[in-house]
């Protein structure tokens, strides 16, 4: 048994009962004081989340050639256009992604007559499907 004094011996003044130091029980002098934050500086101002950074990048405009003409589109629109073009050529990954997106917008079937999902449906329902 260890004690907060760091000597391994109980306090000699006979005051309070010994405090056991161990897993998830730091010595009293290293515990946070009441009202003290574990992260006093906090999150820096201006820092953004990963999702916000991705959304900002996807909203940027780029110039692409579409049917021989230069057109400005957002990066998100370019990605969607390429996904649909691959789907139209019969690419299986693109097909799975588009079917998965369509399934997300349907109301879920419940009740006695609901059909169990096939492995392909389970794979396309997963939010971790990659386009690569």
N, CA, C and O atoms as CSV, one atom per row, in Angstrom:
chain,resi,resn,atom,element,x,y,z
A,1,UNK,N,N,0.843,-1.170,0.000
A,1,UNK,CA,C,0.000,0.000,0.000
A,1,UNK,C,C,0.890,1.236,0.000
A,1,UNK,O,O,1.888,1.292,0.719
A,2,UNK,N,N,0.514,2.251,-0.831
A,2,UNK,CA,C,1.283,3.488,-0.922
A,2,UNK,C,C,0.473,4.622,-0.321
A,2,UNK,O,O,-0.757,4.575,-0.287
A,3,UNK,N,N,1.164,5.621,0.142
A,3,UNK,CA,C,0.500,6.757,0.766
A,3,UNK,C,C,0.880,8.033,0.052
A,3,UNK,O,O,1.895,8.088,-0.643
A,4,UNK,N,N,0.060,9.063,0.224
A,4,UNK,CA,C,0.222,10.320,-0.493
A,4,UNK,C,C,1.506,11.051,-0.137
A,4,UNK,O,O,1.930,11.928,-0.890
A,5,UNK,N,N,2.111,10.739,0.931
A,5,UNK,CA,C,3.324,11.449,1.342
A,5,UNK,C,C,4.509,11.114,0.452
A,5,UNK,O,O,5.508,11.833,0.454
A,6,UNK,N,N,4.409,10.021,-0.316
A,6,UNK,CA,C,5.486,9.632,-1.216
A,6,UNK,C,C,6.535,8.786,-0.526
A,6,UNK,O,O,7.433,8.269,-1.191
A,7,UNK,N,N,6.452,8.627,0.794
A,7,UNK,CA,C,7.450,7.840,1.512
A,7,UNK,C,C,7.050,6.387,1.621
A,7,UNK,O,O,7.889,5.534,1.912
A,8,UNK,N,N,5.772,6.088,1.391
A,8,UNK,CA,C,5.311,4.723,1.525
A,8,UNK,C,C,4.856,4.425,2.941
A,8,UNK,O,O,4.455,3.301,3.244
A,9,UNK,N,N,4.917,5.441,3.825
A,9,UNK,CA,C,4.494,5.266,5.203
A,9,UNK,C,C,3.263,6.118,5.470
A,9,UNK,O,O,3.077,7.159,4.841
A,10,UNK,N,N,2.428,5.684,6.393
A,10,UNK,CA,C,1.257,6.502,6.723
A,10,UNK,C,C,1.686,7.807,7.378
A,10,UNK,O,O,2.764,7.884,7.967
A,11,UNK,N,N,0.838,8.843,7.276
A,11,UNK,CA,C,1.190,10.112,7.917
A,11,UNK,C,C,1.377,9.913,9.419
A,11,UNK,O,O,0.609,9.191,10.055
A,12,UNK,N,N,2.406,10.561,9.986
A,12,UNK,CA,C,2.730,10.358,11.396
A,12,UNK,C,C,1.926,11.254,12.322
A,12,UNK,O,O,1.892,11.024,13.531
A,13,UNK,N,N,1.263,12.297,11.758
A,13,UNK,CA,C,0.538,13.214,12.627
A,13,UNK,C,C,-0.785,12.633,13.119
A,13,UNK,O,O,-1.434,13.236,13.974
A,14,UNK,N,N,-1.199,11.483,12.603
A,14,UNK,CA,C,-2.411,10.828,13.054
A,14,UNK,C,C,-3.673,11.560,12.622
A,14,UNK,O,O,-4.739,11.330,13.192
A,15,UNK,N,N,-3.575,12.444,11.620
A,15,UNK,CA,C,-4.713,13.224,11.146
A,15,UNK,C,C,-5.747,12.360,10.449
A,15,UNK,O,O,-6.465,11.595,11.094
A,16,UNK,N,N,-5.820,12.477,9.170
A,16,UNK,CA,C,-6.827,11.738,8.412
A,16,UNK,C,C,-6.322,10.344,8.044
A,16,UNK,O,O,-5.134,10.037,8.148
A,17,UNK,N,N,-7.259,9.525,7.616
A,17,UNK,CA,C,-6.923,8.159,7.224
A,17,UNK,C,C,-6.032,8.189,5.990
A,17,UNK,O,O,-6.145,9.105,5.175
A,18,UNK,N,N,-5.148,7.206,5.836
A,18,UNK,CA,C,-4.240,7.204,4.683
A,18,UNK,C,C,-5.017,7.100,3.364
A,18,UNK,O,O,-6.011,6.383,3.259
A,19,UNK,N,N,-4.532,7.833,2.375
A,19,UNK,CA,C,-5.119,7.835,1.031
A,19,UNK,C,C,-4.299,6.878,0.183
A,19,UNK,O,O,-3.084,7.032,0.066
A,20,UNK,N,N,-4.955,5.895,-0.404
A,20,UNK,CA,C,-4.244,4.900,-1.195
A,20,UNK,C,C,-4.005,5.426,-2.599
A,20,UNK,O,O,-4.954,5.796,-3.291
A,21,UNK,N,N,-2.761,5.465,-3.025
A,21,UNK,CA,C,-2.372,5.914,-4.362
A,21,UNK,C,C,-2.257,4.691,-5.240
A,21,UNK,O,O,-1.690,3.676,-4.836
A,22,UNK,N,N,-2.795,4.786,-6.442
A,22,UNK,CA,C,-2.710,3.655,-7.358
A,22,UNK,C,C,-3.338,3.996,-8.686
A,22,UNK,O,O,-3.357,5.158,-9.093
A,23,UNK,N,N,-3.858,2.977,-9.371
A,23,UNK,CA,C,-4.461,3.162,-10.679
A,23,UNK,C,C,-5.662,4.103,-10.575
A,23,UNK,O,O,-6.601,3.843,-9.822
A,24,UNK,N,N,-5.622,5.189,-11.330
A,24,UNK,CA,C,-6.663,6.213,-11.359
A,24,UNK,C,C,-6.842,6.907,-10.008
A,24,UNK,O,O,-7.903,7.471,-9.737
A,25,UNK,N,N,-5.832,6.868,-9.176
A,25,UNK,CA,C,-5.850,7.536,-7.881
A,25,UNK,C,C,-4.509,8.255,-7.709
A,25,UNK,O,O,-3.622,7.741,-7.028
A,26,UNK,N,N,-4.350,9.433,-8.316
A,26,UNK,CA,C,-3.068,10.129,-8.202
A,26,UNK,C,C,-2.861,10.699,-6.798
A,26,UNK,O,O,-3.820,10.871,-6.046
A,27,UNK,N,N,-1.620,10.988,-6.453
A,27,UNK,CA,C,-1.362,11.626,-5.157
A,27,UNK,C,C,-2.122,12.942,-5.046
A,27,UNK,O,O,-2.348,13.616,-6.050
A,28,UNK,N,N,-2.509,13.301,-3.855
A,28,UNK,CA,C,-3.339,14.497,-3.618
A,28,UNK,C,C,-2.724,15.755,-4.220
A,28,UNK,O,O,-3.445,16.587,-4.772
A,29,UNK,N,N,-1.394,15.911,-4.123
A,29,UNK,CA,C,-0.790,17.157,-4.608
A,29,UNK,C,C,-0.847,17.283,-6.128
A,29,UNK,O,O,-0.656,18.378,-6.658
A,30,UNK,N,N,-1.107,16.182,-6.843
A,30,UNK,CA,C,-1.161,16.235,-8.309
A,30,UNK,C,C,-2.589,16.194,-8.851
A,30,UNK,O,O,-2.785,16.230,-10.066
A,31,UNK,N,N,-3.568,16.121,-7.989
A,31,UNK,CA,C,-4.959,16.124,-8.441
A,31,UNK,C,C,-5.365,17.550,-8.812
A,31,UNK,O,O,-4.801,18.517,-8.298
A,32,UNK,N,N,-6.353,17.673,-9.711
A,32,UNK,CA,C,-6.846,18.998,-10.076
A,32,UNK,C,C,-7.525,19.633,-8.871
A,32,UNK,O,O,-8.259,18.974,-8.135
A,33,UNK,N,N,-7.271,20.907,-8.684
A,33,UNK,CA,C,-7.922,21.632,-7.607
A,33,UNK,C,C,-9.354,21.953,-8.040
A,33,UNK,O,O,-9.611,22.046,-9.240
A,34,UNK,N,N,-10.283,22.124,-7.118
A,34,UNK,CA,C,-11.662,22.477,-7.489
A,34,UNK,C,C,-11.687,23.752,-8.330
A,34,UNK,O,O,-11.083,24.760,-7.962
A,35,UNK,N,N,-12.378,23.698,-9.440
A,35,UNK,CA,C,-12.475,24.838,-10.345
A,35,UNK,C,C,-11.330,24.968,-11.322
A,35,UNK,O,O,-11.342,25.870,-12.159
A,36,UNK,N,N,-10.340,24.095,-11.243
A,36,UNK,CA,C,-9.189,24.155,-12.150
A,36,UNK,C,C,-9.443,23.244,-13.339
A,36,UNK,O,O,-9.849,22.095,-13.164
A,37,UNK,N,N,-9.213,23.737,-14.526
A,37,UNK,CA,C,-9.425,22.951,-15.737
A,37,UNK,C,C,-8.216,22.072,-16.018
A,37,UNK,O,O,-7.085,22.421,-15.681
A,38,UNK,N,N,-8.473,20.923,-16.644
A,38,UNK,CA,C,-7.388,20.060,-17.073
A,38,UNK,C,C,-6.725,20.573,-18.332
A,38,UNK,O,O,-5.633,20.130,-18.686
A,39,UNK,N,N,-7.378,21.505,-19.013
A,39,UNK,CA,C,-6.849,22.097,-20.237
A,39,UNK,C,C,-7.039,23.612,-20.129
A,39,UNK,O,O,-7.953,24.155,-20.748
A,40,UNK,N,N,-6.193,24.307,-19.354
A,40,UNK,CA,C,-6.454,25.708,-19.056
A,40,UNK,C,C,-6.437,26.632,-20.273
A,40,UNK,O,O,-7.165,27.625,-20.296
A,41,UNK,N,N,-5.636,26.333,-21.265
A,41,UNK,CA,C,-5.600,27.197,-22.447
A,41,UNK,C,C,-6.781,26.920,-23.365
A,41,UNK,O,O,-7.217,27.805,-24.100
A,42,UNK,N,N,-7.295,25.712,-23.328
A,42,UNK,CA,C,-8.443,25.370,-24.154
A,42,UNK,C,C,-8.087,25.229,-25.617
A,42,UNK,O,O,-6.915,25.232,-25.994
A,43,UNK,N,N,-9.122,25.104,-26.437
A,43,UNK,CA,C,-8.928,24.996,-27.882
A,43,UNK,C,C,-8.498,26.345,-28.429
A,43,UNK,O,O,-9.095,27.361,-28.072
A,44,UNK,N,N,-7.478,26.390,-29.289
A,44,UNK,CA,C,-7.054,27.673,-29.853
A,44,UNK,C,C,-8.148,28.303,-30.708
A,44,UNK,O,O,-8.898,27.600,-31.386
A,45,UNK,N,N,-8.235,29.633,-30.670
A,45,UNK,CA,C,-9.224,30.324,-31.484
A,45,UNK,C,C,-8.891,30.126,-32.952
A,45,UNK,O,O,-7.726,30.112,-33.348
A,46,UNK,N,N,-9.928,29.977,-33.740
A,46,UNK,CA,C,-9.741,29.823,-35.177
A,46,UNK,C,C,-9.494,28.403,-35.626
A,46,UNK,O,O,-9.462,28.143,-36.829
A,47,UNK,N,N,-9.319,27.476,-34.705
A,47,UNK,CA,C,-9.114,26.094,-35.130
A,47,UNK,C,C,-10.453,25.521,-35.571
A,47,UNK,O,O,-11.491,25.821,-34.983
A,48,UNK,N,N,-10.421,24.699,-36.604
A,48,UNK,CA,C,-11.656,24.152,-37.158
A,48,UNK,C,C,-11.602,22.636,-37.129
A,48,UNK,O,O,-10.532,22.032,-37.055
A,49,UNK,N,N,-12.763,22.049,-37.189
A,49,UNK,CA,C,-12.847,20.597,-37.182
A,49,UNK,C,C,-12.460,20.043,-38.559
A,49,UNK,O,O,-12.404,20.773,-39.549
A,50,UNK,N,N,-12.204,18.767,-38.591
A,50,UNK,CA,C,-11.873,18.101,-39.853
A,50,UNK,C,C,-13.020,18.237,-40.838
A,50,UNK,O,O,-12.805,18.519,-42.017
A,51,UNK,N,N,-14.254,18.035,-40.349
A,51,UNK,CA,C,-15.427,18.125,-41.223
A,51,UNK,C,C,-15.558,19.520,-41.827
A,51,UNK,O,O,-15.898,19.659,-43.002
A,52,UNK,N,N,-15.290,20.557,-41.026
A,52,UNK,CA,C,-15.385,21.925,-41.534
A,52,UNK,C,C,-14.330,22.188,-42.602
A,52,UNK,O,O,-14.596,22.873,-43.590
A,53,UNK,N,N,-13.132,21.641,-42.398
A,53,UNK,CA,C,-12.075,21.815,-43.406
A,53,UNK,C,C,-12.434,21.126,-44.716
A,53,UNK,O,O,-12.232,21.683,-45.795
A,54,UNK,N,N,-12.973,19.898,-44.614
A,54,UNK,CA,C,-13.364,19.164,-45.820
A,54,UNK,C,C,-14.477,19.914,-46.540
A,54,UNK,O,O,-14.438,20.063,-47.761
A,55,UNK,N,N,-15.482,20.395,-45.778
A,55,UNK,CA,C,-16.596,21.121,-46.380
A,55,UNK,C,C,-16.101,22.386,-47.081
A,55,UNK,O,O,-16.572,22.713,-48.171
A,56,UNK,N,N,-15.160,23.094,-46.468
A,56,UNK,CA,C,-14.617,24.304,-47.071
A,56,UNK,C,C,-13.903,23.975,-48.381
A,56,UNK,O,O,-14.070,24.674,-49.381
A,57,UNK,N,N,-13.106,22.904,-48.366
A,57,UNK,CA,C,-12.358,22.521,-49.571
A,57,UNK,C,C,-13.302,22.063,-50.682
A,57,UNK,O,O,-13.081,22.380,-51.851
A,58,UNK,N,N,-14.349,21.323,-50.325
A,58,UNK,CA,C,-15.292,20.844,-51.343
A,58,UNK,C,C,-16.119,21.969,-51.959
A,58,UNK,O,O,-16.631,21.823,-53.068
A,59,UNK,N,N,-16.252,23.080,-51.255
A,59,UNK,CA,C,-17.053,24.180,-51.791
A,59,UNK,C,C,-16.264,25.099,-52.721
A,59,UNK,O,O,-16.847,25.967,-53.372
A,60,UNK,N,N,-14.937,24.916,-52.791
A,60,UNK,CA,C,-14.118,25.757,-53.675
A,60,UNK,C,C,-14.443,25.473,-55.138
A,60,UNK,O,O,-14.746,24.343,-55.518
A,61,UNK,N,N,-14.373,26.520,-55.940
A,61,UNK,CA,C,-14.674,26.382,-57.366
A,61,UNK,C,C,-13.422,26.043,-58.156
A,61,UNK,O,O,-12.334,26.546,-57.877
A,62,UNK,N,N,-13.597,25.182,-59.146
A,62,UNK,CA,C,-12.530,24.827,-60.077
A,62,UNK,C,C,-13.090,24.940,-61.486
A,62,UNK,O,O,-14.302,24.860,-61.687
A,63,UNK,N,N,-12.197,25.128,-62.472
A,63,UNK,CA,C,-12.609,25.203,-63.868
A,63,UNK,C,C,-12.363,23.853,-64.526
A,63,UNK,O,O,-11.253,23.323,-64.480
A,64,UNK,N,N,-13.404,23.302,-65.138
A,64,UNK,CA,C,-13.294,22.015,-65.825
A,64,UNK,C,C,-13.848,22.163,-67.236
A,64,UNK,O,O,-14.653,23.052,-67.515
A,65,UNK,N,N,-13.399,21.273,-68.123
A,65,UNK,CA,C,-13.933,21.241,-69.480
A,65,UNK,C,C,-15.109,20.284,-69.523
A,65,UNK,O,O,-14.964,19.103,-69.205
A,66,UNK,N,N,-16.261,20.779,-69.911
A,66,UNK,CA,C,-17.460,19.958,-70.012
A,66,UNK,C,C,-18.040,20.170,-71.409
A,66,UNK,O,O,-18.508,21.256,-71.751
A,67,UNK,N,N,-17.996,19.104,-72.202
A,67,UNK,CA,C,-18.466,19.161,-73.594
A,67,UNK,C,C,-17.750,20.252,-74.382
A,67,UNK,O,O,-18.366,20.963,-75.175
A,68,UNK,N,N,-16.435,20.379,-74.155
A,68,UNK,CA,C,-15.635,21.333,-74.919
A,68,UNK,C,C,-15.709,22.759,-74.399
A,68,UNK,O,O,-15.084,23.647,-74.980
A,69,UNK,N,N,-16.438,23.008,-73.343
A,69,UNK,CA,C,-16.561,24.360,-72.794
A,69,UNK,C,C,-15.983,24.397,-71.380
A,69,UNK,O,O,-16.079,23.420,-70.637
A,70,UNK,N,N,-15.386,25.523,-71.017
A,70,UNK,CA,C,-14.881,25.698,-69.661
A,70,UNK,C,C,-16.031,26.080,-68.745
A,70,UNK,O,O,-16.761,27.037,-69.003
A,71,UNK,N,N,-16.178,25.318,-67.676
A,71,UNK,CA,C,-17.276,25.546,-66.740
A,71,UNK,C,C,-16.698,25.578,-65.329
A,71,UNK,O,O,-15.833,24.773,-64.986
A,72,UNK,N,N,-17.181,26.514,-64.513
A,72,UNK,CA,C,-16.764,26.556,-63.109
A,72,UNK,C,C,-17.758,25.742,-62.298
A,72,UNK,O,O,-18.969,25.948,-62.369
A,73,UNK,N,N,-17.202,24.799,-61.516
A,73,UNK,CA,C,-18.025,23.938,-60.670
A,73,UNK,C,C,-17.340,23.803,-59.322
A,73,UNK,O,O,-16.126,23.979,-59.217
A,74,UNK,N,N,-18.116,23.490,-58.290
A,74,UNK,CA,C,-17.499,23.200,-56.997
A,74,UNK,C,C,-16.835,21.824,-57.079
A,74,UNK,O,O,-17.197,20.998,-57.917
A,75,UNK,N,N,-15.871,21.593,-56.208
A,75,UNK,CA,C,-15.185,20.303,-56.202
A,75,UNK,C,C,-16.158,19.177,-55.865
A,75,UNK,O,O,-16.016,18.057,-56.356
A,76,UNK,N,N,-17.141,19.477,-55.028
A,76,UNK,CA,C,-18.145,18.476,-54.704
A,76,UNK,C,C,-18.942,18.093,-55.948
A,76,UNK,O,O,-19.200,16.911,-56.176
A,77,UNK,N,N,-19.334,19.078,-56.754
A,77,UNK,CA,C,-20.079,18.791,-57.982
A,77,UNK,C,C,-19.235,17.984,-58.967
A,77,UNK,O,O,-19.750,17.107,-59.660
A,78,UNK,N,N,-17.940,18.284,-59.025
A,78,UNK,CA,C,-17.051,17.519,-59.903
A,78,UNK,C,C,-16.997,16.070,-59.445
A,78,UNK,O,O,-17.056,15.155,-60.266
A,79,UNK,N,N,-16.885,15.860,-58.147
A,79,UNK,CA,C,-16.833,14.502,-57.617
A,79,UNK,C,C,-18.115,13.734,-57.884
A,79,UNK,O,O,-18.073,12.561,-58.255
A,80,UNK,N,N,-19.259,14.388,-57.696
A,80,UNK,CA,C,-20.539,13.726,-57.950
A,80,UNK,C,C,-20.676,13.393,-59.431
A,80,UNK,O,O,-21.143,12.310,-59.785
A,81,UNK,N,N,-20.272,14.315,-60.288
A,81,UNK,CA,C,-20.343,14.068,-61.733
A,81,UNK,C,C,-19.479,12.873,-62.126
A,81,UNK,O,O,-19.908,12.027,-62.911
A,82,UNK,N,N,-18.278,12.803,-61.590
A,82,UNK,CA,C,-17.392,11.670,-61.906
A,82,UNK,C,C,-17.968,10.360,-61.370
A,82,UNK,O,O,-17.876,9.325,-62.030
A,83,UNK,N,N,-18.556,10.401,-60.187
A,83,UNK,CA,C,-19.158,9.201,-59.616
A,83,UNK,C,C,-20.291,8.695,-60.509
A,83,UNK,O,O,-20.379,7.500,-60.792
A,84,UNK,N,N,-21.146,9.600,-60.946
A,84,UNK,CA,C,-22.262,9.194,-61.803
A,84,UNK,C,C,-21.746,8.716,-63.162
A,84,UNK,O,O,-22.287,7.760,-63.719
A,85,UNK,N,N,-20.705,9.365,-63.706
A,85,UNK,CA,C,-20.133,8.920,-64.988
A,85,UNK,C,C,-19.568,7.499,-64.865
A,85,UNK,O,O,-19.748,6.680,-65.766
A,86,UNK,N,N,-18.888,7.209,-63.753
A,86,UNK,CA,C,-18.368,5.850,-63.540
A,86,UNK,C,C,-19.510,4.854,-63.383
A,86,UNK,O,O,-19.434,3.729,-63.875
A,87,UNK,N,N,-20.564,5.272,-62.700
A,87,UNK,CA,C,-21.746,4.423,-62.552
A,87,UNK,C,C,-22.320,4.081,-63.929
A,87,UNK,O,O,-22.719,2.942,-64.173
A,88,UNK,N,N,-22.360,5.053,-64.810
A,88,UNK,CA,C,-22.932,4.839,-66.148
A,88,UNK,C,C,-22.072,3.900,-66.993
A,88,UNK,O,O,-22.589,3.263,-67.912
A,89,UNK,N,N,-20.773,3.799,-66.705
A,89,UNK,CA,C,-19.918,2.885,-67.459
A,89,UNK,C,C,-19.926,1.478,-66.869
A,89,UNK,O,O,-19.305,0.573,-67.427
A,90,UNK,N,N,-20.625,1.281,-65.740
A,90,UNK,CA,C,-20.735,-0.048,-65.156
A,90,UNK,C,C,-19.739,-0.342,-64.055
A,90,UNK,O,O,-19.565,-1.501,-63.680
A,91,UNK,N,N,-19.075,0.686,-63.525
A,91,UNK,CA,C,-18.118,0.485,-62.436
A,91,UNK,C,C,-18.861,0.004,-61.193
A,91,UNK,O,O,-19.803,0.656,-60.742
A,92,UNK,N,N,-18.438,-1.149,-60.630
A,92,UNK,CA,C,-19.164,-1.767,-59.528
A,92,UNK,C,C,-19.070,-0.973,-58.228
A,92,UNK,O,O,-20.053,-0.891,-57.491
A,93,UNK,N,N,-17.917,-0.390,-57.931
A,93,UNK,CA,C,-17.793,0.404,-56.703
A,93,UNK,C,C,-18.714,1.615,-56.748
A,93,UNK,O,O,-19.385,1.930,-55.765
A,94,UNK,N,N,-18.743,2.286,-57.881
A,94,UNK,CA,C,-19.626,3.447,-58.025
A,94,UNK,C,C,-21.084,3.036,-57.921
A,94,UNK,O,O,-21.895,3.742,-57.322
A,95,UNK,N,N,-21.412,1.897,-58.503
A,95,UNK,CA,C,-22.785,1.393,-58.424
A,95,UNK,C,C,-23.169,1.123,-56.976
A,95,UNK,O,O,-24.266,1.480,-56.545
A,96,UNK,N,N,-22.275,0.497,-56.231
A,96,UNK,CA,C,-22.556,0.198,-54.823
A,96,UNK,C,C,-22.752,1.477,-54.019
A,96,UNK,O,O,-23.631,1.539,-53.159
A,97,UNK,N,N,-21.949,2.490,-54.287
A,97,UNK,CA,C,-22.075,3.753,-53.561
A,97,UNK,C,C,-23.408,4.416,-53.880
A,97,UNK,O,O,-24.102,4.876,-52.973
A,98,UNK,N,N,-23.770,4.469,-55.146
A,98,UNK,CA,C,-25.029,5.114,-55.531
A,98,UNK,C,C,-26.222,4.359,-54.983
A,98,UNK,O,O,-27.184,4.976,-54.525
A,99,UNK,N,N,-26.180,3.032,-55.019
A,99,UNK,CA,C,-27.282,2.246,-54.450
A,99,UNK,C,C,-27.363,2.495,-52.946
A,99,UNK,O,O,-28.456,2.627,-52.397
A,100,UNK,N,N,-26.204,2.559,-52.276
A,100,UNK,CA,C,-26.188,2.837,-50.847
A,100,UNK,C,C,-26.774,4.199,-50.520
A,100,UNK,O,O,-27.496,4.346,-49.534
A,101,UNK,N,N,-26.467,5.195,-51.339
A,101,UNK,CA,C,-27.031,6.527,-51.113
A,101,UNK,C,C,-28.537,6.516,-51.330
A,101,UNK,O,O,-29.282,7.180,-50.609
A,102,UNK,N,N,-28.978,5.759,-52.326
A,102,UNK,CA,C,-30.415,5.659,-52.565
A,102,UNK,C,C,-31.128,4.961,-51.420
A,102,UNK,O,O,-32.237,5.344,-51.047
A,103,UNK,N,N,-30.493,3.933,-50.859
A,103,UNK,CA,C,-31.096,3.194,-49.741
A,103,UNK,C,C,-31.221,4.068,-48.501
A,103,UNK,O,O,-32.174,3.927,-47.734
A,104,UNK,N,N,-30.267,4.966,-48.301
A,104,UNK,CA,C,-30.322,5.837,-47.124
A,104,UNK,C,C,-31.539,6.753,-47.160
A,104,UNK,O,O,-32.066,7.135,-46.116
A,105,UNK,N,N,-31.979,7.099,-48.354
A,105,UNK,CA,C,-33.109,8.018,-48.480
A,105,UNK,C,C,-34.452,7.307,-48.412
A,105,UNK,O,O,-35.488,7.963,-48.311
A,106,UNK,N,N,-34.456,5.972,-48.467
A,106,UNK,CA,C,-35.704,5.226,-48.354
A,106,UNK,C,C,-36.098,5.087,-46.901
A,106,UNK,O,O,-35.246,5.140,-46.014
A,107,UNK,N,N,-37.387,4.910,-46.652
A,107,UNK,CA,C,-37.848,4.628,-45.302
A,107,UNK,C,C,-37.525,3.174,-44.994
A,107,UNK,O,O,-37.727,2.305,-45.841
A,108,UNK,N,N,-37.027,2.898,-43.795
A,108,UNK,CA,C,-36.699,1.511,-43.457
A,108,UNK,C,C,-37.958,0.664,-43.362
A,108,UNK,O,O,-38.985,1.108,-42.847
A,109,UNK,N,N,-37.864,-0.577,-43.871
A,109,UNK,CA,C,-38.984,-1.500,-43.802
A,109,UNK,C,C,-38.937,-2.223,-42.471
A,109,UNK,O,O,-37.900,-2.759,-42.082
A,110,UNK,N,N,-40.045,-2.235,-41.787
A,110,UNK,CA,C,-40.123,-2.941,-40.519
A,110,UNK,C,C,-41.388,-3.770,-40.511
A,110,UNK,O,O,-42.286,-3.570,-41.329
A,111,UNK,N,N,-41.445,-4.675,-39.607
A,111,UNK,CA,C,-42.649,-5.484,-39.468
A,111,UNK,C,C,-42.443,-6.903,-39.931
A,111,UNK,O,O,-41.314,-7.346,-40.142
A,112,UNK,N,N,-43.547,-7.617,-40.088
A,112,UNK,CA,C,-43.522,-9.039,-40.404
A,112,UNK,C,C,-42.985,-9.297,-41.800
A,112,UNK,O,O,-42.307,-10.301,-42.016
A,113,UNK,N,N,-43.270,-8.416,-42.758
A,113,UNK,CA,C,-42.917,-8.672,-44.155
A,113,UNK,C,C,-41.585,-8.049,-44.564
A,113,UNK,O,O,-41.254,-8.043,-45.750
A,114,UNK,N,N,-40.817,-7.528,-43.615
A,114,UNK,CA,C,-39.516,-6.953,-43.951
A,114,UNK,C,C,-38.555,-8.073,-44.344
A,114,UNK,O,O,-38.481,-9.102,-43.672
A,115,UNK,N,N,-37.815,-7.863,-45.448
A,115,UNK,CA,C,-36.855,-8.857,-45.922
A,115,UNK,C,C,-35.515,-8.640,-45.238
A,115,UNK,O,O,-35.127,-7.498,-44.990
A,116,UNK,N,N,-34.793,-9.736,-44.923
A,116,UNK,CA,C,-33.450,-9.558,-44.363
A,116,UNK,C,C,-32.514,-8.989,-45.418
A,116,UNK,O,O,-32.711,-9.204,-46.614
A,117,UNK,N,N,-31.487,-8.259,-44.970
A,117,UNK,CA,C,-30.544,-7.632,-45.895
A,117,UNK,C,C,-29.539,-8.660,-46.406
A,117,UNK,O,O,-29.113,-9.550,-45.670
A,118,UNK,N,N,-29.170,-8.521,-47.677
A,118,UNK,CA,C,-28.132,-9.364,-48.262
A,118,UNK,C,C,-26.762,-8.780,-47.896
A,118,UNK,O,O,-26.686,-7.623,-47.483
A,119,UNK,N,N,-25.680,-9.553,-48.039
A,119,UNK,CA,C,-24.351,-9.008,-47.745
A,119,UNK,C,C,-24.013,-7.778,-48.589
A,119,UNK,O,O,-23.334,-6.874,-48.103
A,120,UNK,N,N,-24.475,-7.725,-49.849
A,120,UNK,CA,C,-24.220,-6.560,-50.689
A,120,UNK,C,C,-24.914,-5.334,-50.118
A,120,UNK,O,O,-24.348,-4.240,-50.122
A,121,UNK,N,N,-26.149,-5.510,-49.623
A,121,UNK,CA,C,-26.868,-4.387,-49.029
A,121,UNK,C,C,-26.173,-3.907,-47.759
A,121,UNK,O,O,-26.092,-2.706,-47.500
A,122,UNK,N,N,-25.678,-4.843,-46.984
A,122,UNK,CA,C,-24.973,-4.464,-45.762
A,122,UNK,C,C,-23.730,-3.658,-46.115
A,122,UNK,O,O,-23.432,-2.658,-45.461
A,123,UNK,N,N,-22.995,-4.091,-47.154
A,123,UNK,CA,C,-21.778,-3.395,-47.564
A,123,UNK,C,C,-22.078,-2.008,-48.097
A,123,UNK,O,O,-21.329,-1.068,-47.832
A,124,UNK,N,N,-23.171,-1.863,-48.850
A,124,UNK,CA,C,-23.472,-0.542,-49.429
A,124,UNK,C,C,-24.098,0.382,-48.407
A,124,UNK,O,O,-24.081,1.596,-48.609
A,125,UNK,N,N,-24.653,-0.133,-47.319
A,125,UNK,CA,C,-25.228,0.703,-46.284
A,125,UNK,C,C,-24.165,1.298,-45.367
A,125,UNK,O,O,-24.425,2.263,-44.648
A,126,UNK,N,N,-22.953,0.710,-45.397
A,126,UNK,CA,C,-21.894,1.150,-44.512
A,126,UNK,C,C,-21.440,2.575,-44.881
A,126,UNK,O,O,-21.241,2.868,-46.059
A,127,UNK,N,N,-21.273,3.473,-43.869
A,127,UNK,CA,C,-20.820,4.820,-44.168
A,127,UNK,C,C,-19.342,4.894,-44.523
A,127,UNK,O,O,-18.855,5.958,-44.905
A,128,UNK,N,N,-18.612,3.775,-44.403
A,128,UNK,CA,C,-17.175,3.764,-44.669
A,128,UNK,C,C,-16.837,3.313,-46.081
A,128,UNK,O,O,-15.699,2.914,-46.327
A,129,UNK,N,N,-17.776,3.361,-47.018
A,129,UNK,CA,C,-17.523,2.927,-48.387
A,129,UNK,C,C,-16.608,3.952,-49.039
A,129,UNK,O,O,-16.890,5.149,-48.996
A,130,UNK,N,N,-15.501,3.490,-49.650
A,130,UNK,CA,C,-14.576,4.413,-50.290
A,130,UNK,C,C,-14.767,4.385,-51.802
A,130,UNK,O,O,-15.230,3.394,-52.368
A,131,UNK,N,N,-14.398,5.500,-52.449
A,131,UNK,CA,C,-14.554,5.602,-53.896
A,131,UNK,C,C,-13.300,5.190,-54.632
A,131,UNK,O,O,-13.302,5.181,-55.863
A,132,UNK,N,N,-12.251,4.855,-53.953
A,132,UNK,CA,C,-10.963,4.691,-54.545
A,132,UNK,C,C,-10.552,3.451,-55.075
A,132,UNK,O,O,-9.436,3.335,-55.581
